[in-house]
mmCIF file with all atom_site columns, C-alpha atoms in Angstrom:
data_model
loop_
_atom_site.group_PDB
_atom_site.id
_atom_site.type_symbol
_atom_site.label_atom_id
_atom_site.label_alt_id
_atom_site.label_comp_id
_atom_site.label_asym_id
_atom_site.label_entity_id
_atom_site.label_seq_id
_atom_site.pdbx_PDB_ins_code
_atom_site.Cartn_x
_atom_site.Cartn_y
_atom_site.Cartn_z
_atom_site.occupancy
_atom_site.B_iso_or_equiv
_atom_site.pdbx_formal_charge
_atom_site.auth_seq_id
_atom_site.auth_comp_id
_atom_site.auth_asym_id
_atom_site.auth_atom_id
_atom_site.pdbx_PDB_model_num
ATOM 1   C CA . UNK K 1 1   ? 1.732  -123.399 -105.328 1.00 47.00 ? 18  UNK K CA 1
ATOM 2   C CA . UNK K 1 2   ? 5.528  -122.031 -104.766 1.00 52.00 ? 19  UNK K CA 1
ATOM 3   C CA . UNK K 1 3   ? 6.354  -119.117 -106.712 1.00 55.00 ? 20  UNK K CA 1
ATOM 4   C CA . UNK K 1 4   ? 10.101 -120.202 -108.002 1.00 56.00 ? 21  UNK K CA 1
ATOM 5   C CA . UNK K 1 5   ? 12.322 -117.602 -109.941 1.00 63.00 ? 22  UNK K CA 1
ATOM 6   C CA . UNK K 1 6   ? 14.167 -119.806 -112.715 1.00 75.00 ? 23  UNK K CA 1
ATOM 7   C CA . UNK K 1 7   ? 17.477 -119.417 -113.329 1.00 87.00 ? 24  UNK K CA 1
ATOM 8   C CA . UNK K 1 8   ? 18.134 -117.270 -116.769 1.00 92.00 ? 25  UNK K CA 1
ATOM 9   C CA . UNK K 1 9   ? 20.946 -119.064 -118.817 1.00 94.00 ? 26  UNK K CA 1
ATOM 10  C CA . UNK K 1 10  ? 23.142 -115.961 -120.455 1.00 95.00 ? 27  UNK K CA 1
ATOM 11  C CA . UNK K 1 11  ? 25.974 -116.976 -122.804 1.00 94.00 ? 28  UNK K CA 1
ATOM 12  C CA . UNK K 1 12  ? 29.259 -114.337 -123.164 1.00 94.00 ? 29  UNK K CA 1
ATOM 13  C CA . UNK K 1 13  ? 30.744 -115.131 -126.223 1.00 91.00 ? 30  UNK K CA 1
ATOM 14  C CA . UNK K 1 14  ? 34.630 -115.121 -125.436 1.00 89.00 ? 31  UNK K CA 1
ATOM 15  C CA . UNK K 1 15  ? 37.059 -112.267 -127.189 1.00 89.00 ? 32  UNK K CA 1
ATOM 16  C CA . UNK K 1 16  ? 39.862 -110.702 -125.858 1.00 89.00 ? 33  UNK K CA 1
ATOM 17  C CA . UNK K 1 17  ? 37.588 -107.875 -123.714 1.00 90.00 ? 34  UNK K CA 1
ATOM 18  C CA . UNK K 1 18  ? 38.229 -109.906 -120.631 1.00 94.00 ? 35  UNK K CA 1
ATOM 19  C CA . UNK K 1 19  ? 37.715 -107.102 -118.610 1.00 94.00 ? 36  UNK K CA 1
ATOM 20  C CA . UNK K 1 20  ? 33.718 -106.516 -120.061 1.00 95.00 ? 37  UNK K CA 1
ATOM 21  C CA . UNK K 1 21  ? 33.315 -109.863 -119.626 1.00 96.00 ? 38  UNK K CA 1
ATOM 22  C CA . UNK K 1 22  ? 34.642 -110.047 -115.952 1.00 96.00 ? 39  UNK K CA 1
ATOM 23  C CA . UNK K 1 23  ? 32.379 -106.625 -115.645 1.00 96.00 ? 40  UNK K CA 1
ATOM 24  C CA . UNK K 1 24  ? 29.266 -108.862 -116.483 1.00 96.00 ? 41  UNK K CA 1
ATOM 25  C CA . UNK K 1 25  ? 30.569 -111.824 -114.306 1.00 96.00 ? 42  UNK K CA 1
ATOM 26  C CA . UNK K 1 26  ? 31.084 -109.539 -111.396 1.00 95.00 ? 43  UNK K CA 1
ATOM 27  C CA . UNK K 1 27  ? 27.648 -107.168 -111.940 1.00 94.00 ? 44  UNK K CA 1
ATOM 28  C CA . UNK K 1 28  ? 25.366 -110.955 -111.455 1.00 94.00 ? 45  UNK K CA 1
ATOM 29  C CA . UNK K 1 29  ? 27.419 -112.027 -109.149 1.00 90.00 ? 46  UNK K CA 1
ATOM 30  C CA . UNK K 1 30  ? 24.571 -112.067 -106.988 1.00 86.00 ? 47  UNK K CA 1
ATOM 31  C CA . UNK K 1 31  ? 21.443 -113.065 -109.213 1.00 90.00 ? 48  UNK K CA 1
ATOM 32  C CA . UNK K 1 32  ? 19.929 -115.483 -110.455 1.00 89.00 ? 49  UNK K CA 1
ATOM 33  C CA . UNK K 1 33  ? 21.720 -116.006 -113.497 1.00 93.00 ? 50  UNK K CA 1
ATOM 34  C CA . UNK K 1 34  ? 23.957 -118.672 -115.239 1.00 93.00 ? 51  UNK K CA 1
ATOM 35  C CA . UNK K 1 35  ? 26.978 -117.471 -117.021 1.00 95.00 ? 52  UNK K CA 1
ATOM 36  C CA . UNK K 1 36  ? 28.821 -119.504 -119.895 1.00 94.00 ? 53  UNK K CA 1
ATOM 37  C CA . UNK K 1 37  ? 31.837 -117.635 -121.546 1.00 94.00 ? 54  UNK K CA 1
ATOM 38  C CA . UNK K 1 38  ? 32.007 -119.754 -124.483 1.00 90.00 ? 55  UNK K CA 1
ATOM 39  C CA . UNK K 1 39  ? 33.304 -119.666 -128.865 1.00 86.00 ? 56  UNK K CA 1
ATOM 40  C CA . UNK K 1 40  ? 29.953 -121.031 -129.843 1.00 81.00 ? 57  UNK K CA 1
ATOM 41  C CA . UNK K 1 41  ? 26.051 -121.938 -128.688 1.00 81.00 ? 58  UNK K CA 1
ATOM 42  C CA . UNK K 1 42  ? 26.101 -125.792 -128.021 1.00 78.00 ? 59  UNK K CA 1
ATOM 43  C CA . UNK K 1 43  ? 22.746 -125.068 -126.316 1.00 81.00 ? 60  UNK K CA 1
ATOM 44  C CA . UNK K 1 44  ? 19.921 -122.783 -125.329 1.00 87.00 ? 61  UNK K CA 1
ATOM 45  C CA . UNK K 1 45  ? 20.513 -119.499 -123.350 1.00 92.00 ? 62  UNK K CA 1
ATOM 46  C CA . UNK K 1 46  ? 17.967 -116.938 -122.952 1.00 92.00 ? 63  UNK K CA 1
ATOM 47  C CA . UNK K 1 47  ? 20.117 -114.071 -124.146 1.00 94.00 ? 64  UNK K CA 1
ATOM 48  C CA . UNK K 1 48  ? 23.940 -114.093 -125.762 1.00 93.00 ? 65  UNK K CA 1
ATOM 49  C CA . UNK K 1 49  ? 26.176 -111.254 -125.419 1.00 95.00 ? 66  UNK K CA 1
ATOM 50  C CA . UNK K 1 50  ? 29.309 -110.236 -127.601 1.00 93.00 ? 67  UNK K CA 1
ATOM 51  C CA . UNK K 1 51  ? 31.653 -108.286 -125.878 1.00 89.00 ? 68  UNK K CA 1
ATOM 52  C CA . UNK K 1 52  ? 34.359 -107.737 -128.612 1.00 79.00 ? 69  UNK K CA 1
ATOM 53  C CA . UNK K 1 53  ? 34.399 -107.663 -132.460 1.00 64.00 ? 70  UNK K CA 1
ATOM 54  C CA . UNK K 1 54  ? 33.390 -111.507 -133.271 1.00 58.00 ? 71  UNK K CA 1
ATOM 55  C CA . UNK K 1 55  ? 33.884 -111.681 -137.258 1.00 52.00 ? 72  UNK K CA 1
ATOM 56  C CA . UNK K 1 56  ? 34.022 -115.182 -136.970 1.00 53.00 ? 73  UNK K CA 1
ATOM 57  C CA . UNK K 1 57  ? 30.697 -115.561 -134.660 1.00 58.00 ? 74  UNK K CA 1
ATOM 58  C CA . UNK K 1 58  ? 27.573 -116.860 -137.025 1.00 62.00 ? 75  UNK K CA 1
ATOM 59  C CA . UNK K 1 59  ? 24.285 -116.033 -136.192 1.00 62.00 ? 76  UNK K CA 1
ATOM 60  C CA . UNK K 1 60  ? 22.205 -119.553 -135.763 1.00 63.00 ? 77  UNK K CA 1
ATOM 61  C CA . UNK K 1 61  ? 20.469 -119.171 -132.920 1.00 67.00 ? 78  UNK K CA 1
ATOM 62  C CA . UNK K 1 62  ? 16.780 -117.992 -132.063 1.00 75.00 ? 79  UNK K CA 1
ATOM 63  C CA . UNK K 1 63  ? 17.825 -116.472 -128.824 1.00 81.00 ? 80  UNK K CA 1
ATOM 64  C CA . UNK K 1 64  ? 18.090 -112.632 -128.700 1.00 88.00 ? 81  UNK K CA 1
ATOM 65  C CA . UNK K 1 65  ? 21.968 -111.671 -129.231 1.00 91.00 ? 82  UNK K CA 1
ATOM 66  C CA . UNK K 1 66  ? 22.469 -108.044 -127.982 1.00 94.00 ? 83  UNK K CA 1
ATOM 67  C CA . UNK K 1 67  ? 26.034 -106.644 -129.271 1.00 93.00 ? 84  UNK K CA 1
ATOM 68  C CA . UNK K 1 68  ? 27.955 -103.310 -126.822 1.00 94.00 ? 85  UNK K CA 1
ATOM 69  C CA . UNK K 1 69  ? 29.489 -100.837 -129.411 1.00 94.00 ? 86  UNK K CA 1
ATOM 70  C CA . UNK K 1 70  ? 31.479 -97.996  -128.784 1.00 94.00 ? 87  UNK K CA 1
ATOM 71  C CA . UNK K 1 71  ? 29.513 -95.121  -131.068 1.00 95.00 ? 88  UNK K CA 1
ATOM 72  C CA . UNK K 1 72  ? 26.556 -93.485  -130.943 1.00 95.00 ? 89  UNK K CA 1
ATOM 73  C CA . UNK K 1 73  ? 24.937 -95.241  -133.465 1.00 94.00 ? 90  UNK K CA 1
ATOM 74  C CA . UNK K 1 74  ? 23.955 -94.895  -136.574 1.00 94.00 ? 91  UNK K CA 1
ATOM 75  C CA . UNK K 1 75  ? 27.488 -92.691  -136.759 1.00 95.00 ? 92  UNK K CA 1
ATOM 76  C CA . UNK K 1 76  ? 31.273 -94.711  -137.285 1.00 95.00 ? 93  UNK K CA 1
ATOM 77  C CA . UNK K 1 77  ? 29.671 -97.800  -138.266 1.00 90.00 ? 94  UNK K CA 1
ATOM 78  C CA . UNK K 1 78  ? 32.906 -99.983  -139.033 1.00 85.00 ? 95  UNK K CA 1
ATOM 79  C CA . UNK K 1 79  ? 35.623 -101.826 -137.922 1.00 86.00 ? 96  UNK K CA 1
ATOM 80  C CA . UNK K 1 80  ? 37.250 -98.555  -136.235 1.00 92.00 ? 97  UNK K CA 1
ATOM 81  C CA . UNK K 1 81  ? 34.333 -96.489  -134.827 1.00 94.00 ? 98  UNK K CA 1
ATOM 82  C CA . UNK K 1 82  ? 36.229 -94.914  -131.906 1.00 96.00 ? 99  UNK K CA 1
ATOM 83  C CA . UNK K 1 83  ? 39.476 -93.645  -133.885 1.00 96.00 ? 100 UNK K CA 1
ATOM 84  C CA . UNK K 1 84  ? 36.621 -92.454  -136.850 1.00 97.00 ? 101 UNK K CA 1
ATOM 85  C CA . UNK K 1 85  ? 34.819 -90.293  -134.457 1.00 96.00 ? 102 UNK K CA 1
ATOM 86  C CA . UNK K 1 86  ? 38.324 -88.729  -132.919 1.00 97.00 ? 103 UNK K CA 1
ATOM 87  C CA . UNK K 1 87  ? 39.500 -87.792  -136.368 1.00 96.00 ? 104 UNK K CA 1
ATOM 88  C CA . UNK K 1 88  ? 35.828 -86.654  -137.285 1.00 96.00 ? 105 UNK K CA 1
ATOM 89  C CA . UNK K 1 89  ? 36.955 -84.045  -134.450 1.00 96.00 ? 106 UNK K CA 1
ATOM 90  C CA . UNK K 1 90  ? 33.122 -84.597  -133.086 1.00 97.00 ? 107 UNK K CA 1
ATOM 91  C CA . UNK K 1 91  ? 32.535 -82.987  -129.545 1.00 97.00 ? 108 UNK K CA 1
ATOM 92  C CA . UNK K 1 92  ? 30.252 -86.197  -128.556 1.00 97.00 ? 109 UNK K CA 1
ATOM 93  C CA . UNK K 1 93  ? 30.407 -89.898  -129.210 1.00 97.00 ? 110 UNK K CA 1
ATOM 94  C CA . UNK K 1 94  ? 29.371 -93.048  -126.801 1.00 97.00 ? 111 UNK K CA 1
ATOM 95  C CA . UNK K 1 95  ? 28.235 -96.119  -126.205 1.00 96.00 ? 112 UNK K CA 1
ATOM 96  C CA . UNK K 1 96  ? 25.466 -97.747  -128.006 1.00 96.00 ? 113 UNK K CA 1
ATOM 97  C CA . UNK K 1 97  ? 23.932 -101.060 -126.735 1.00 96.00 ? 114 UNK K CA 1
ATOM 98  C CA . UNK K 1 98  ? 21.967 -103.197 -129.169 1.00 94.00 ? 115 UNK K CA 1
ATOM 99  C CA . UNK K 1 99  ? 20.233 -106.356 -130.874 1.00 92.00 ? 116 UNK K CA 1
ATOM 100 C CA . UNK K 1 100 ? 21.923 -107.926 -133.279 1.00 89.00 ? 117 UNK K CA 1
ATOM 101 C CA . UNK K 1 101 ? 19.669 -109.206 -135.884 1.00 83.00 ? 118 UNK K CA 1
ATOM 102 C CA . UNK K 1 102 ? 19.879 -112.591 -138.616 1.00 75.00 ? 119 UNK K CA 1
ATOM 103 C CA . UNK K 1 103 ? 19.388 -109.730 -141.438 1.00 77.00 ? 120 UNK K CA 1
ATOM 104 C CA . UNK K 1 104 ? 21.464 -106.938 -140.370 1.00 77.00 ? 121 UNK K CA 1
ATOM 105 C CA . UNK K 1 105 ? 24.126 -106.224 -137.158 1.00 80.00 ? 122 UNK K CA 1
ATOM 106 C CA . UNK K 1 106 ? 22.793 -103.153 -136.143 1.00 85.00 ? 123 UNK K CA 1
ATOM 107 C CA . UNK K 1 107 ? 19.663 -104.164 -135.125 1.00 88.00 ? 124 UNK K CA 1
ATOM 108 C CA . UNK K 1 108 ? 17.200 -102.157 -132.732 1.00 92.00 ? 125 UNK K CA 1
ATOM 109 C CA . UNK K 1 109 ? 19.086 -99.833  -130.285 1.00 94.00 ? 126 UNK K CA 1
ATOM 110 C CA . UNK K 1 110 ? 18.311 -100.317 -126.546 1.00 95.00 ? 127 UNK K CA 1
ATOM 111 C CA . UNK K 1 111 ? 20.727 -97.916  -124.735 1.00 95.00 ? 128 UNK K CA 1
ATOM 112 C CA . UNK K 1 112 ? 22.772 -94.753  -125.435 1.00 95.00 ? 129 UNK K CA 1
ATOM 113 C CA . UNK K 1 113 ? 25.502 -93.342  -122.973 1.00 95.00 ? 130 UNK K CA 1
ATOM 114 C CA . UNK K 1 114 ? 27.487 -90.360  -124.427 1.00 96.00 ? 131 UNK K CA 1
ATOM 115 C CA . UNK K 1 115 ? 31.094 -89.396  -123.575 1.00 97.00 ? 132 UNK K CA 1
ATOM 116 C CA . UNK K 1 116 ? 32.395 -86.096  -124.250 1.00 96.00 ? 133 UNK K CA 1
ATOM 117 C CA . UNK K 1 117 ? 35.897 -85.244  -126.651 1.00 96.00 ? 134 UNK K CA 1
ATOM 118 C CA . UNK K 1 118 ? 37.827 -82.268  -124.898 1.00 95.00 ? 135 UNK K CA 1
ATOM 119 C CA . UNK K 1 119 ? 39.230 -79.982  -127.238 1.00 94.00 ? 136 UNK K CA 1
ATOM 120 C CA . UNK K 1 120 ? 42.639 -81.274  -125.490 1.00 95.00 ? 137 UNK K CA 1
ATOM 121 C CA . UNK K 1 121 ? 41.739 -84.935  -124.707 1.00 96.00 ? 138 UNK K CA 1
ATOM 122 C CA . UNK K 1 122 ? 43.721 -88.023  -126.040 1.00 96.00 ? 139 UNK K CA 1
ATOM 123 C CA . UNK K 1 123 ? 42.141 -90.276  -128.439 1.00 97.00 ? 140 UNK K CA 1
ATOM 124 C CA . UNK K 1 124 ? 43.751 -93.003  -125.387 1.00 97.00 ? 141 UNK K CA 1
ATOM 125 C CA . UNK K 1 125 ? 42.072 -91.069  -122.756 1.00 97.00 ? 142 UNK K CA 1
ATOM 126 C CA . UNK K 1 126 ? 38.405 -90.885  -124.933 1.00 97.00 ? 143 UNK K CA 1
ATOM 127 C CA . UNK K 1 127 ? 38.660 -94.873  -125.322 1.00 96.00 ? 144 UNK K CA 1
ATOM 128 C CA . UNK K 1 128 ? 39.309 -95.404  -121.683 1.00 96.00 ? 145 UNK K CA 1
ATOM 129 C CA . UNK K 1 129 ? 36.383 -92.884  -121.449 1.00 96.00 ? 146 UNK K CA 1
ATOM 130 C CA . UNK K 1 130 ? 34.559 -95.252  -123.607 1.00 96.00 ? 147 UNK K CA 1
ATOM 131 C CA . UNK K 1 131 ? 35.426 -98.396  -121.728 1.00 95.00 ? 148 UNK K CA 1
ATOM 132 C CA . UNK K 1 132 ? 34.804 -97.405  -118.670 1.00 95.00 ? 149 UNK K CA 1
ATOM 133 C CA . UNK K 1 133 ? 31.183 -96.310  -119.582 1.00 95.00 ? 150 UNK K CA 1
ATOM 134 C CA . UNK K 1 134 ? 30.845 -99.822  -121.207 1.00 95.00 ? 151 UNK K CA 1
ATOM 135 C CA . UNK K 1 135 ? 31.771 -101.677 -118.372 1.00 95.00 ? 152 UNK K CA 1
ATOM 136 C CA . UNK K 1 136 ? 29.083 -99.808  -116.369 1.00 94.00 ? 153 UNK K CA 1
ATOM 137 C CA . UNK K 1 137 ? 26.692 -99.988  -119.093 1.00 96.00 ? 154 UNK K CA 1
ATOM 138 C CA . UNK K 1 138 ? 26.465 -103.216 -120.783 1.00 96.00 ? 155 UNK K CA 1
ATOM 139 C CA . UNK K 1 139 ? 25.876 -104.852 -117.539 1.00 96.00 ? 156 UNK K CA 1
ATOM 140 C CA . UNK K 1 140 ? 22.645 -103.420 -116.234 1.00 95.00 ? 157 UNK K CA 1
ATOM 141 C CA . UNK K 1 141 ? 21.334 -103.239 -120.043 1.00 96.00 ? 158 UNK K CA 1
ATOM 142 C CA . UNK K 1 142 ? 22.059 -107.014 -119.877 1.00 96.00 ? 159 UNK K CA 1
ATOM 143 C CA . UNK K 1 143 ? 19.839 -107.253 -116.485 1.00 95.00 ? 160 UNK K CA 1
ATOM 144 C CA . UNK K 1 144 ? 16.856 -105.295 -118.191 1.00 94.00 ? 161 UNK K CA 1
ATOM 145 C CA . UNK K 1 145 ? 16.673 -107.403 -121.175 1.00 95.00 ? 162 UNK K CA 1
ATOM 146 C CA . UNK K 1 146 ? 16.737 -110.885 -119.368 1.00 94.00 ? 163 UNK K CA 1
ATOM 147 C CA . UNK K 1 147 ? 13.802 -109.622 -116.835 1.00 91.00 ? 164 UNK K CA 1
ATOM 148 C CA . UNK K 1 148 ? 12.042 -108.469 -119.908 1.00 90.00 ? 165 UNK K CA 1
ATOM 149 C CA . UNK K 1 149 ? 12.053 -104.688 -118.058 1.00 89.00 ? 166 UNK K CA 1
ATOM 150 C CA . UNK K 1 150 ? 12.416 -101.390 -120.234 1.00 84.00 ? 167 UNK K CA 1
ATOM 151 C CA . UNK K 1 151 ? 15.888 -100.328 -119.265 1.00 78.00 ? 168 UNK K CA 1
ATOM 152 C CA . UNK K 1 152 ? 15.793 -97.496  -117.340 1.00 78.00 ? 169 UNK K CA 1
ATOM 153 C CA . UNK K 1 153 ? 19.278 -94.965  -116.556 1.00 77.00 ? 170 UNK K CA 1
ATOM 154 C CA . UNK K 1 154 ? 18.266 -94.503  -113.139 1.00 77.00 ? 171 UNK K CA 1
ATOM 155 C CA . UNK K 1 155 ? 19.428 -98.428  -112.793 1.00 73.00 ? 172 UNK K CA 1
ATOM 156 C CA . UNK K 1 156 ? 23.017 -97.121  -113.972 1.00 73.00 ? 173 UNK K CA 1
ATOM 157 C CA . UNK K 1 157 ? 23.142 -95.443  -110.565 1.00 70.00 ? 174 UNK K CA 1
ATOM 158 C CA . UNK K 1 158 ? 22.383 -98.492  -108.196 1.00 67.00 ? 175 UNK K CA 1
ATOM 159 C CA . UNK K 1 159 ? 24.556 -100.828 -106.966 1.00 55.00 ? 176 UNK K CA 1
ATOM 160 C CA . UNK K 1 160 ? 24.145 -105.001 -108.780 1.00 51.00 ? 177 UNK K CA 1
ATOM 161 C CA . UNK K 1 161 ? 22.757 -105.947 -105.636 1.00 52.00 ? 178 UNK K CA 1
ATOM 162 C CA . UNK K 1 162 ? 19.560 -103.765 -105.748 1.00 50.00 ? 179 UNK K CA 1
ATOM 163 C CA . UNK K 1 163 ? 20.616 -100.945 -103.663 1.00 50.00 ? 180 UNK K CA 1
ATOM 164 C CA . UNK K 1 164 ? 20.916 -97.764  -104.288 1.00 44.00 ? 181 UNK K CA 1
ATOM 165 C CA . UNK K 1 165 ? 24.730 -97.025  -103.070 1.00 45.00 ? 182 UNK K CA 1
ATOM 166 C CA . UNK K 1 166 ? 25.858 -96.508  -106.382 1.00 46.00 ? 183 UNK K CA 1
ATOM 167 C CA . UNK K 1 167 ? 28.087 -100.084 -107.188 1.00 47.00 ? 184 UNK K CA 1
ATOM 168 C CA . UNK K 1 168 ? 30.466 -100.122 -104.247 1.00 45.00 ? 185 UNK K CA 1
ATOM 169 C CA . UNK K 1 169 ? 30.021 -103.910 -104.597 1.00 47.00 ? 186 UNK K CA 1
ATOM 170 C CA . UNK K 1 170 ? 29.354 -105.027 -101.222 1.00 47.00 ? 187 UNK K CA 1
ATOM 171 C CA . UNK K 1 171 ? 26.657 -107.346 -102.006 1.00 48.00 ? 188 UNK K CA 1
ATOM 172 C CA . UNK K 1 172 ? 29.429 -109.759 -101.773 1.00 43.00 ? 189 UNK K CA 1
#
């Protein structure tokens, strides 16, 4: 009997974080995995992923929907969670990746990443702080859900084609 890997269907649900979205286009670039950017579930995935604030995006699936939001959850819940936590004048805020439930948004939290506020930094340079963590983040979080694997922050420091060069992105 031939052991096959099948193909994991992940859906992106489109907002205007193009560049997340190209971040988890490029990081599966070369796996096994089918990518459809799309404004609503016409069919089954095995995982959907918002990448922006969807207010308009109804829960009505029974696939697991994971959500990328930039706090260290549970603090600066809300529509403005980066420019809370700068005017909070807290030291450290983050990343939080988790699953968004049918009874509540902030469902279980699977990964943490923290990024420090100088005493002099920008609130402009702490959200590029914040995005660029994302982008690094959300990806490989992604990866560990849809192989069912605990996620693991060593896997932060390999590159998306297995190796361990640290992302230079020549698995191309």
């Amino acid at each position: 009997m031939e052991n096959r890997i099948m193909t994991k269907k992940l859906a992106i649900i489109d907002s205007d974080n193009k560049e997340i979205i190209a971040a988890i286009e490029k990081y599966f670039e070369c796996k096994d995995v089918e990518i459809q950017v799309v404004n609503q579930l016409d069919e089954k995935f095995d995982l959907v992923v918002l990448t922006g604030f969807e207010s308009e995006f109804k829960i009505n699936t029974n696939c697991s929907i994971l959500n990328l939001y930039p706090s260290i959850l549970p603090a600066f819940k809300g529509g403005e969670p980066v420019k809370d936590a700068f005017l909070a004048g807290v030291k450290v805020s983050g990343v939080t990746v988790h699953v968004v439930e049918t009874d509540k948004f902030y469902g279980k939290i699977l990964a943490q990443y923290p990024v420090l506020i100088g005493n002099t930094t920008h609130i402009d340079e702490f959200a590029q702080e914040l995005f660029a963590v994302s982008k690094k983040l959300y990806p490989v979080v992604i990866e560990a859900v849809l192989n069912d694997k605990v996620f693991d922050f060593t896997d932060l420091f390999k590159s998306s084609c297995g190796g361990n060069c640290g992302g230079c992105g020549g698995c191309h």
